[in-house]
CSV table of C-alpha atoms and ligand atoms in Angstrom, one decimal:
chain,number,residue,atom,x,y,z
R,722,UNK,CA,18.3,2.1,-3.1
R,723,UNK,CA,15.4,0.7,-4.3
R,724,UNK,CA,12.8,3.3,-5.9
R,725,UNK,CA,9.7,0.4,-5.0
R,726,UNK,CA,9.8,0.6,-1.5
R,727,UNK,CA,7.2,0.4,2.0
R,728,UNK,CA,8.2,3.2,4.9
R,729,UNK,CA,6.8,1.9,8.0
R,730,UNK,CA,6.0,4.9,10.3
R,731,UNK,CA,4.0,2.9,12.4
R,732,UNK,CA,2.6,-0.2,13.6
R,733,UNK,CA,0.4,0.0,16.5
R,734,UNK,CA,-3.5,-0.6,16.2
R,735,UNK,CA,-5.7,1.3,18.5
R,736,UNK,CA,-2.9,2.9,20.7
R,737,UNK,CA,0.5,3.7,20.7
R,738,UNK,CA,3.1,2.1,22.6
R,739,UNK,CA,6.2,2.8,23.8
R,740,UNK,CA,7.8,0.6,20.3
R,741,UNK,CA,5.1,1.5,18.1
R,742,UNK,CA,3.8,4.5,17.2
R,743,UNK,CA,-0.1,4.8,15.6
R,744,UNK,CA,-0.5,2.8,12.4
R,745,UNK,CA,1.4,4.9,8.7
R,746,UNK,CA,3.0,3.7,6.1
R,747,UNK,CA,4.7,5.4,3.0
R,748,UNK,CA,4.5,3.2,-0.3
R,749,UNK,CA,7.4,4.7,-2.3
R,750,UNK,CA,6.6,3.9,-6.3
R,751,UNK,CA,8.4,5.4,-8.7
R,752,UNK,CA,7.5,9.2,-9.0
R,753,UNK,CA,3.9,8.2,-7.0
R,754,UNK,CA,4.3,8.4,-2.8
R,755,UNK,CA,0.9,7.0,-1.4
R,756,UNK,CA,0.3,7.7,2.0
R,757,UNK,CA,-1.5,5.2,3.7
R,758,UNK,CA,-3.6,5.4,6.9
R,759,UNK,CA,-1.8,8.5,9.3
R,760,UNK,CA,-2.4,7.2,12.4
R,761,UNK,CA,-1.5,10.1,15.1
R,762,UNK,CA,2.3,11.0,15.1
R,763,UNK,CA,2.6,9.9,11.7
R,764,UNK,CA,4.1,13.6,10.9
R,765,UNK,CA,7.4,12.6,13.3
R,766,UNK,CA,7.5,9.8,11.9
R,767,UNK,CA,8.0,11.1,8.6
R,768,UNK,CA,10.8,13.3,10.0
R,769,UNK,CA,12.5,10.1,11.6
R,770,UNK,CA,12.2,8.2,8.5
R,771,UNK,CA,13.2,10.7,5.5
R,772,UNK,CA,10.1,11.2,4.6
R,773,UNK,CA,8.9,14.5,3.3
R,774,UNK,CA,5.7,15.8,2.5
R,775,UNK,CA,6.5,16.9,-1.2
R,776,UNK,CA,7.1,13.0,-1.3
R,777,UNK,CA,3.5,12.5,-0.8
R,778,UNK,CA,1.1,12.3,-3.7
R,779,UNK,CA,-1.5,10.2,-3.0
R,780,UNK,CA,-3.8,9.4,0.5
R,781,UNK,CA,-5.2,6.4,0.7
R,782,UNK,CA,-7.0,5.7,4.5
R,783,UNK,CA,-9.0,2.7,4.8
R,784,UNK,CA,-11.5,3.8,7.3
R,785,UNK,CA,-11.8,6.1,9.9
R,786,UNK,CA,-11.4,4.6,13.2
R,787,UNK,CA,-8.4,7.1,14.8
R,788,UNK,CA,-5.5,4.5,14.7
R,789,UNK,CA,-5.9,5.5,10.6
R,790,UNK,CA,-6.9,8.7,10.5
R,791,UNK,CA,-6.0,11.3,13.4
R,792,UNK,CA,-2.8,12.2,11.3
R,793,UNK,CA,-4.5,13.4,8.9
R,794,UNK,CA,-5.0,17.3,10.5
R,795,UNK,CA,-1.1,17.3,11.1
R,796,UNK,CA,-0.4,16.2,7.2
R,797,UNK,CA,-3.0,18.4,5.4
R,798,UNK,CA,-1.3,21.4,7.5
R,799,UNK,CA,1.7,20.0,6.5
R,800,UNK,CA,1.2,20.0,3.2
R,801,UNK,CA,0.3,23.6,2.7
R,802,UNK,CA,3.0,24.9,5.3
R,803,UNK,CA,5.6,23.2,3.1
R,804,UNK,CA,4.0,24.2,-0.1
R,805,UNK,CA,3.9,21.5,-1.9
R,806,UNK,CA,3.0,22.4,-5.7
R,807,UNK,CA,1.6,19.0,-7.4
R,808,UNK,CA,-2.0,17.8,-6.8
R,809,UNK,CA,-2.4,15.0,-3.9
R,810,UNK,CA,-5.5,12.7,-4.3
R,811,UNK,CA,-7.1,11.9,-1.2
R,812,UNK,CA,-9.5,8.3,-1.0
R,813,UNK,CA,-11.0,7.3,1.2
R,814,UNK,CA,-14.9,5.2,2.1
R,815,UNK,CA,-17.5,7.4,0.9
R,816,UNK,CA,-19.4,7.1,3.9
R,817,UNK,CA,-16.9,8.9,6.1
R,818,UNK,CA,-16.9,11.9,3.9
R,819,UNK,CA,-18.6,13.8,7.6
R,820,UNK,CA,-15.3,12.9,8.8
R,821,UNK,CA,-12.4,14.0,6.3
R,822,UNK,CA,-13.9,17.2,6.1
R,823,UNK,CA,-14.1,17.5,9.8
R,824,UNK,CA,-10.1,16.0,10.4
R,825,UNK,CA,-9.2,18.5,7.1
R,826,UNK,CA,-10.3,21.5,9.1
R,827,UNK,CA,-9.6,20.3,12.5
R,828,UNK,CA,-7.9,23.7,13.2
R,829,UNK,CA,-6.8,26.7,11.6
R,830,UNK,CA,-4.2,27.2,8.7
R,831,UNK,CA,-3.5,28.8,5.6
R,832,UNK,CA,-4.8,26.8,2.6
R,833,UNK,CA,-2.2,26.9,-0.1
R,834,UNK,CA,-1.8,23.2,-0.7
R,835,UNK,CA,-4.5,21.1,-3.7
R,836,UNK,CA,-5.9,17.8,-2.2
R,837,UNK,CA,-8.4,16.2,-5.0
R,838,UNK,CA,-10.9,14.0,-3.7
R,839,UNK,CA,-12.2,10.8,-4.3
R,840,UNK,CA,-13.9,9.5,-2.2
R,841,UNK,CA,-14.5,5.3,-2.4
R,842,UNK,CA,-18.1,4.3,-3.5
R,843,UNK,CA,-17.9,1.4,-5.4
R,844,UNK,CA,-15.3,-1.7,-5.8
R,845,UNK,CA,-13.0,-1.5,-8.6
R,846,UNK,CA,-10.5,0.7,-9.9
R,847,UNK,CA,-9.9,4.1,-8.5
R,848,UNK,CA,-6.9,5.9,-10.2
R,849,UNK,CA,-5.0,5.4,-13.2
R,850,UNK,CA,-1.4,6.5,-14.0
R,851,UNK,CA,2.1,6.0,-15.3
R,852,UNK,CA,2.4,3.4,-12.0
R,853,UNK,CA,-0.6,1.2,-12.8
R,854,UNK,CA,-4.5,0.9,-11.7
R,855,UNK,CA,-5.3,1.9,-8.4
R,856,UNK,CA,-8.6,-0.2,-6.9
R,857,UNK,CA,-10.1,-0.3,-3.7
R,858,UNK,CA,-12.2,-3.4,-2.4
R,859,UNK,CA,-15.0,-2.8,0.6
R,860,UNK,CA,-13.8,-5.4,3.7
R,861,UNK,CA,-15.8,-6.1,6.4
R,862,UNK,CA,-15.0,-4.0,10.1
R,863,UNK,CA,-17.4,-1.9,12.3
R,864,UNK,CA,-17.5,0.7,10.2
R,865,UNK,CA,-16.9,1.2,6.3
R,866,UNK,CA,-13.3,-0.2,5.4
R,867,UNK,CA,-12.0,-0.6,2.3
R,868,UNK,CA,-8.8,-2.4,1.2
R,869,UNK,CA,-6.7,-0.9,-2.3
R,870,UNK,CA,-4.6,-3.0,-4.4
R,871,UNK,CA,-2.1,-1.4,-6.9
R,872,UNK,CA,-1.5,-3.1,-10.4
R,873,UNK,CA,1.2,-2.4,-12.7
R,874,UNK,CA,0.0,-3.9,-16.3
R,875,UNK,CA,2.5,-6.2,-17.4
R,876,UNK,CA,4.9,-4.7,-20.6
R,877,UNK,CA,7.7,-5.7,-22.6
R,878,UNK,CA,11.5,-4.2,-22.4
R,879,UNK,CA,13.1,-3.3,-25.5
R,880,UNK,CA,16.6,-4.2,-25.8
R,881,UNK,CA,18.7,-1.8,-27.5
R,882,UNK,CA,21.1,-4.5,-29.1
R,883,UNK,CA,18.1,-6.4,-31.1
R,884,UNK,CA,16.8,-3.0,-31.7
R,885,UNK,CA,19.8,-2.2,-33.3
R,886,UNK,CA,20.6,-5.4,-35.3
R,887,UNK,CA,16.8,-5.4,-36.7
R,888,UNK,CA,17.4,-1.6,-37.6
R,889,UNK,CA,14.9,-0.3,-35.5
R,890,UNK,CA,15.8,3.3,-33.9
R,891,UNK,CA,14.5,6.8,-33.5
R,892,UNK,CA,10.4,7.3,-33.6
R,893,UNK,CA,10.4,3.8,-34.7
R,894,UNK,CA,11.1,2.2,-31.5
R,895,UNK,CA,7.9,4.0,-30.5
R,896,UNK,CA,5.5,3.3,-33.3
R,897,UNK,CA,6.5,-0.3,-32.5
R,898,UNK,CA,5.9,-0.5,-29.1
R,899,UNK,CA,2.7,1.4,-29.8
R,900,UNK,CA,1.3,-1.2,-32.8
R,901,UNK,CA,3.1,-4.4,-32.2
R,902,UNK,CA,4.5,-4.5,-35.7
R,903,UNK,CA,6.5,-2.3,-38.0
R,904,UNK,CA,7.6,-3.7,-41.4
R,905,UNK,CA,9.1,-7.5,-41.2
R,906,UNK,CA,9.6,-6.4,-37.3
R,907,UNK,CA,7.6,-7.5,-34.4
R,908,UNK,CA,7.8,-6.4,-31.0
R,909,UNK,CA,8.4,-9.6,-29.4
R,910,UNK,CA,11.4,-10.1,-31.5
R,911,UNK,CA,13.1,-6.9,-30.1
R,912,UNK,CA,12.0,-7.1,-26.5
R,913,UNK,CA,12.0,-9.0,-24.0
R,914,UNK,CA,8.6,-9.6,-21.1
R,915,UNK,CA,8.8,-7.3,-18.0
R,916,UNK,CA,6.4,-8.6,-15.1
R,917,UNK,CA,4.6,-5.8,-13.7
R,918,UNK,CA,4.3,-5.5,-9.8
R,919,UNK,CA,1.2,-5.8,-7.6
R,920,UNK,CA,0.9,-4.3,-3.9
R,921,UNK,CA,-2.2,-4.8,-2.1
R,922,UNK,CA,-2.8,-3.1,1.8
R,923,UNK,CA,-5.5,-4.5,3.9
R,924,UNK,CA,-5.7,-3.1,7.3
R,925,UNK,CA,-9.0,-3.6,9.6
R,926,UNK,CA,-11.2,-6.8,8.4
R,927,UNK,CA,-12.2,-10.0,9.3
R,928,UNK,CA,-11.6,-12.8,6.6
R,929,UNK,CA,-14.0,-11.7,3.5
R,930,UNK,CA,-13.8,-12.4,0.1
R,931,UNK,CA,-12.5,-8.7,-0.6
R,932,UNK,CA,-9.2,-10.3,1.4
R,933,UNK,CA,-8.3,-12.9,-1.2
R,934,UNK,CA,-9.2,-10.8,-4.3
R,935,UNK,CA,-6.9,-7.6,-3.2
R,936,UNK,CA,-4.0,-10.2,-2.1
R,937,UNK,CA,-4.2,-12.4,-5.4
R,938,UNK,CA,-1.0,-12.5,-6.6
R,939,UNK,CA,0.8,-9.4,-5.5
R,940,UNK,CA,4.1,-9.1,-5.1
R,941,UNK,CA,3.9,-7.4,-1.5
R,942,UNK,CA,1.3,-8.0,1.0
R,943,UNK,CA,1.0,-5.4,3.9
R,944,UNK,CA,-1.6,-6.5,6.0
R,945,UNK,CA,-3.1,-6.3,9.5
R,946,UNK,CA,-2.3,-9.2,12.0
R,947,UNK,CA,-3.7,-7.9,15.0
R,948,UNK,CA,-3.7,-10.9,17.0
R,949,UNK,CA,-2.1,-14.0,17.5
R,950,UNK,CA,-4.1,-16.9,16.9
R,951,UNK,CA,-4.3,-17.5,20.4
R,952,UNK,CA,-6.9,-15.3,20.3
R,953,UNK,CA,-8.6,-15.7,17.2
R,954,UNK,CA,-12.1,-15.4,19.3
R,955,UNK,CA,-11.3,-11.7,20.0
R,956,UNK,CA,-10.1,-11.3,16.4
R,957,UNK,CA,-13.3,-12.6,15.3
R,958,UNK,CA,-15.4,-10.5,17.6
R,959,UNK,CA,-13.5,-7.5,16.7
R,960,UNK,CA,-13.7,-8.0,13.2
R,961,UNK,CA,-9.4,-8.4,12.7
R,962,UNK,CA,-7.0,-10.9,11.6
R,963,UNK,CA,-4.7,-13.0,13.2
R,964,UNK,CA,-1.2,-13.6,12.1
R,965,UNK,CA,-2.0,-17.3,11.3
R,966,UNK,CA,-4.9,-15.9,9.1
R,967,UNK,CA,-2.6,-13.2,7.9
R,968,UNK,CA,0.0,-16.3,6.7
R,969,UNK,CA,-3.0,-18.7,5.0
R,970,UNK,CA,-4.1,-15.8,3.1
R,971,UNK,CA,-0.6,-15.4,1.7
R,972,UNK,CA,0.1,-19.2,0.8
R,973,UNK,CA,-3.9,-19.1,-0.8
R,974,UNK,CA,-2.9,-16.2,-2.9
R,975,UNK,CA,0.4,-16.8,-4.0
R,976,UNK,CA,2.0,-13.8,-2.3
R,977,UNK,CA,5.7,-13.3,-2.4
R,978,UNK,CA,6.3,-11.4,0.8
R,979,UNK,CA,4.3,-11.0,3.7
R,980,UNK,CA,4.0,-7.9,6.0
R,981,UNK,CA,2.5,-8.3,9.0
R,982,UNK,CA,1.6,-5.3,11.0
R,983,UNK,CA,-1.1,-3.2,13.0
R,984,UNK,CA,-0.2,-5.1,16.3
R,985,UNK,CA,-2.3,-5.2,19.6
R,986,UNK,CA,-0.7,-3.5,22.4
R,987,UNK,CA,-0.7,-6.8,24.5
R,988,UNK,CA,1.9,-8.3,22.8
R,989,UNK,CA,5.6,-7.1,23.3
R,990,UNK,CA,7.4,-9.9,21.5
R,991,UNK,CA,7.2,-9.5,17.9
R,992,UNK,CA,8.5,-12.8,16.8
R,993,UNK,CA,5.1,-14.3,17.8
R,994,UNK,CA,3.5,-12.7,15.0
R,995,UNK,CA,6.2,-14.4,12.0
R,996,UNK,CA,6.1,-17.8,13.7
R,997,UNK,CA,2.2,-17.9,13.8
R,998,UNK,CA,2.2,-17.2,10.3
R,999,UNK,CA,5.3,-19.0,9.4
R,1000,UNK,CA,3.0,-22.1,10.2
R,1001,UNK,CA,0.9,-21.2,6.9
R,1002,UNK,CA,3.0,-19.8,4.5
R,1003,UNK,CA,6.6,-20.3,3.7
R,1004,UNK,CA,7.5,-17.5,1.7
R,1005,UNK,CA,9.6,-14.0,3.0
R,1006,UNK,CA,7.5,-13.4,6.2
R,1007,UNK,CA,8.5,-9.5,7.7
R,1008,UNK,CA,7.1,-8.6,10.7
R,1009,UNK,CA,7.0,-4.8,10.3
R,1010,UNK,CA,9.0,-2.5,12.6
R,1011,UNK,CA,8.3,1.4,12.8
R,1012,UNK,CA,10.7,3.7,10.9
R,1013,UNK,CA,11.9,0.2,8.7
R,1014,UNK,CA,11.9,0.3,5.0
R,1015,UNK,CA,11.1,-2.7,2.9
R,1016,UNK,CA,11.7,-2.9,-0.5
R,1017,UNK,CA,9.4,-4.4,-2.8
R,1018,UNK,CA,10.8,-7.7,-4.1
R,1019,UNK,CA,12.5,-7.8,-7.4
R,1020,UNK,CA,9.9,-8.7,-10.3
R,1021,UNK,CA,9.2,-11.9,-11.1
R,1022,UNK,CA,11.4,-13.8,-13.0
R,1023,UNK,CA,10.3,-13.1,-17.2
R,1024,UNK,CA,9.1,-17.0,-17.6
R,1025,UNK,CA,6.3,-16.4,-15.2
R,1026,UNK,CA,4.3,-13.9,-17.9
R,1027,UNK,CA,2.1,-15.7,-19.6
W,2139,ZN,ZN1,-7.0,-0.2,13.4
């Protein structure tokens, strides 16, 4: 099993369906679980997908139109009831700090749980950790909506055989990692590039600027296709994407895989969504499905670090 992985606990913008429930997904990383956007239900999904709420260390919602947000009550309770022992980091737009307060204490329970808050005021980076930089970008909906984009720095892997026949072992292998250099040794002559990974989540927006900046690159795209472009007036007016938008912002960006969710309840057929954008973009397409699990690709291959 891969430890870089999405959950999808739901898919559905504005209402639930009978296929999809309200809009959640799990980012497993490593050690880091980031939460993003509970939609309502988003606690059974959890249950129906194997996710628990110790594995949760991080929520990120991207603004607070319900479809994002009215799971949060259910997972702050949660969190507490369970009593989960490490620090969870809430972010969220700045300007709905009326709300998270209001959907933190939407009904009574004892506290036991620590969320640290941070809310989002300014583009740029937001958290820093053993799993990369953490930034949000501000994209244009009704209301406030940022978008977050997860970096892991690029690194090099030291291999224990040249390590061993350039006689290199113990605290050594540290200081060299650390300063590049020790004695006749240099790093690169021990190690070999390791390609870090980039995710980037963009829900609710119409085609900005912020789009293309969180996508550039990144390794996994998960991003709202609300409409097919069919109906790219409604998108427009609505301030969402289509699927064929969805596709050319992947192909512009250099995206490895594409996942298209956040699907308007008036269409029941699925495959419309990966053909529209198949038409821009001909890279792994995934047309998200609740409870699925995605892995994040495999890293690049080494030659593509510069
Ligand atoms: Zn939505």
């Amino acid at each position: 099993m891969s430890n870089r992985e999405l959950v999808v606990l739901g898919t559905a913008s504005q209402v639930p369906t009978r296929h999809r429930n309200h809009n959640g997904y799990l980012l497993r990383w490593d050690t880091e679980g980031i939460l993003f956007d509970p939609g309502e239900g988003t606690q059974r999904q959890m249950l129906l997908a194997g996710v628990a709420a110790t594995d949760i260390t991080r929520i990120c919602v991207t603004h607070f139109h319900g479809d994002h947000c009215l799971g949060l009550p259910g997972i702050v309770q949660r969190l507490s009831l369970d009593r989960v022992q490490h620090t969870v980091s809430a972010h969220y737009p700045a300007s709905g700090q009326h709300f998270y307060e209001r959907l933190k204490h939407a009904s009574s329970f004892y506290e036991t749980a620590t969320i640290d808050e941070h809310p989002v005021t300014v583009d740029g980076p937001i958290a820093a950790g053993k799993f990369g930089v953490l930034e949000a970008r501000s994209l244009e909906h009704g209301i406030d909506a940022v978008g977050y984009r997860l970096v892991e720095p690029d690194s090099r892997h030291m291999v224990p055989e040249l390590l061993r026949s350039a006689g290199v072992s113990g605290p050594d292998v540290g200081v060299l990692q650390r300063t590049g250099v020790l004695g006749e040794v240099r790093v690169e002559d021990v190690s070999v590039p390791r390609p870090g990974q980039k995710f980037a989540f963009i829900m609710d927006t119409r085609l900005c600027d912020s789009v293309f900046a969180l996508a550039d690159g990144v390794d996994m795209l998960v991003i709202e296709s609300t409409f097919l472009k069919e109906d790219i007036e409604l998108a427009v007016a609505h301030g969402h994407l289509t699927a064929a938008q969805a596709g050319r912002v992947a192909a512009e960006c250099g995206v490895r895989q594409l996942v298209l969710t956040h699907f308007s309840q008036r269409y029941q057929d699925s495959s419309r969504f990966h053909a529209d954008a198949a038409e821009e973009f001909d890279g792994e397409i995934v047309v998200a499905a609740d409870l699925a699990r995605v892995p994040v690709p495999k890293r690049r291959p080494v030659d593509s670090v510069r």
